[in-house]
Amino acid sequence: ISVAQEHVATAITQYVMANVYTCANPSQPSQGKGVITGVEGELHQIGSHMVADMLELQGWDIRFLGVNIPHQAILQCIQDFQPALVGISATMVLKIPAVRDLIKDIRNHFPSAATPRILVGGSAFRTLPDVYREIGADEFAPDLRSLTTILS
């Protein structure tokens, strides 16, 4: 499909997601805090947005940062919000080094007691499912069902 067709499909999907979410009955936050983001240079956000919405519906207090976020902005959000969980999404394998660098920055900036649990997901990690260990993530969630199991 063309880039224009992909963008139309993305816009339609985001519209449907927004309408479905407004009809849902989210739980009151009781599961903890989380930050969901894509690294700098990541341009695809539907999957990570679905994750953020699902976690909110399950009672998490979520900050969805979107994609293409500079590392410093992510670190500042973690500092201010103090989440128990950080989810990082990457669609392309080329973004795995940026995810690795972000994880390293998170672990360096926050002492072990304050380090949030770091999960990764997205097509890049489904292509290389064991690489999450090599880059310092705590878990890899290949899909929403797996994420729910990991967090339960």
Coordinates of C-alpha atoms in Angstrom, one line a residue, residues 26-148:
P26 CA -12.3 2.5 32.9
S27 CA -11.5 1.3 36.4
Q28 CA -10.4 3.8 39.0
P29 CA -6.6 3.8 39.1
S30 CA -5.6 1.1 41.6
Q31 CA -2.8 -0.9 39.8
G32 CA -0.1 1.7 40.0
K33 CA 1.5 4.2 37.6
G34 CA 3.0 3.6 34.2
V35 CA 4.6 5.4 31.3
I36 CA 4.2 4.2 27.8
T37 CA 6.3 5.7 25.0
G38 CA 8.2 5.2 21.8
V39 CA 11.8 6.2 21.5
E40 CA 13.2 9.1 19.6
G41 CA 12.8 8.5 15.9
E42 CA 9.9 6.0 16.4
L43 CA 7.0 7.0 14.2
H44 CA 4.4 4.3 14.8
Q45 CA 2.1 4.7 17.8
I46 CA -1.1 2.7 17.3
G47 CA 0.2 -0.4 19.2
S48 CA 1.6 1.6 22.1
H49 CA -1.5 3.6 22.3
M50 CA -3.6 0.4 22.5
V51 CA -1.4 -0.7 25.3
A52 CA -1.8 2.5 27.2
D53 CA -5.6 2.4 26.7
M54 CA -5.8 -1.2 27.8
L55 CA -3.8 -0.6 30.9
E56 CA -6.0 2.4 31.9
L57 CA -9.1 0.3 31.4
Q58 CA -7.5 -2.2 33.8
G59 CA -6.9 0.4 36.5
W60 CA -3.5 1.7 35.8
D61 CA -2.7 5.4 36.0
I62 CA -1.0 5.8 32.6
R63 CA 1.0 8.6 31.0
F64 CA 1.0 7.9 27.2
L65 CA 3.8 10.1 25.8
G66 CA 3.4 9.1 22.2
V67 CA 6.3 8.5 19.9
N68 CA 9.5 10.2 18.8
I69 CA 10.1 11.5 22.3
P70 CA 13.7 12.6 23.3
H71 CA 15.3 10.6 26.0
Q72 CA 15.6 13.6 28.3
A73 CA 11.8 14.2 28.1
I74 CA 11.1 10.6 29.0
L75 CA 13.6 10.7 31.9
Q76 CA 11.9 13.9 33.1
C77 CA 8.5 12.3 33.0
I78 CA 9.8 9.3 35.0
Q79 CA 11.3 11.7 37.5
D80 CA 8.1 13.7 37.9
F81 CA 5.5 10.8 37.7
Q82 CA 7.5 8.1 39.5
P83 CA 5.9 5.1 37.7
A84 CA 6.2 1.5 38.7
L85 CA 6.2 0.5 35.0
V86 CA 7.8 1.9 31.8
G87 CA 6.7 0.4 28.5
I88 CA 8.9 1.2 25.4
S89 CA 7.7 0.4 21.9
A90 CA 9.8 -0.1 18.8
T91 CA 8.4 -1.0 15.4
M92 CA 11.7 -1.4 13.4
V93 CA 14.8 -3.3 14.4
L94 CA 16.8 -0.2 13.6
K95 CA 15.3 1.4 16.7
I96 CA 16.5 -1.3 19.1
P97 CA 19.8 0.6 19.9
A98 CA 17.8 3.6 20.8
V99 CA 15.7 1.5 23.1
R100 CA 18.9 0.0 24.7
D101 CA 20.2 3.5 25.2
L102 CA 17.0 4.7 26.8
I103 CA 17.0 1.7 29.2
K104 CA 20.6 2.4 30.1
D105 CA 19.7 6.0 30.8
I106 CA 16.7 5.0 33.0
R107 CA 18.8 2.6 35.0
N108 CA 21.6 5.2 35.4
H109 CA 19.3 8.0 36.4
F110 CA 17.2 6.1 39.0
P111 CA 18.7 4.1 41.8
S112 CA 17.7 0.4 42.0
A113 CA 14.9 1.1 44.5
A114 CA 13.4 3.8 42.3
T115 CA 14.0 2.1 38.9
P116 CA 10.6 1.2 37.3
R117 CA 10.0 -2.2 35.8
I118 CA 10.9 -1.9 32.1
L119 CA 8.9 -3.7 29.5
V120 CA 9.4 -3.6 25.7
G121 CA 7.1 -4.5 22.8
G122 CA 6.5 -3.9 19.2
S123 CA 7.3 -5.5 15.9
A124 CA 11.1 -5.0 16.4
F125 CA 11.0 -7.3 19.4
R126 CA 8.7 -9.9 17.8
T127 CA 11.4 -10.2 15.1
L128 CA 14.1 -10.7 17.7
P129 CA 12.2 -12.0 20.8
D130 CA 15.3 -12.7 23.0
V131 CA 17.0 -9.3 22.4
Y132 CA 15.1 -7.7 25.3
R133 CA 17.5 -9.4 27.8
E134 CA 20.6 -8.2 26.0
I135 CA 19.4 -4.6 26.1
G136 CA 18.5 -4.6 29.8
A137 CA 14.7 -4.8 29.7
D138 CA 12.9 -6.7 32.4
E139 CA 10.2 -8.3 30.1
F140 CA 9.1 -8.5 26.5
A141 CA 5.3 -8.5 25.8
P142 CA 4.6 -9.7 22.3
D143 CA 0.9 -8.8 22.5
L144 CA -1.8 -7.4 24.8
R145 CA -2.7 -10.9 26.2
S146 CA 0.9 -11.5 27.2
L147 CA 1.2 -8.1 28.8
T148 CA -1.8 -8.8 30.9

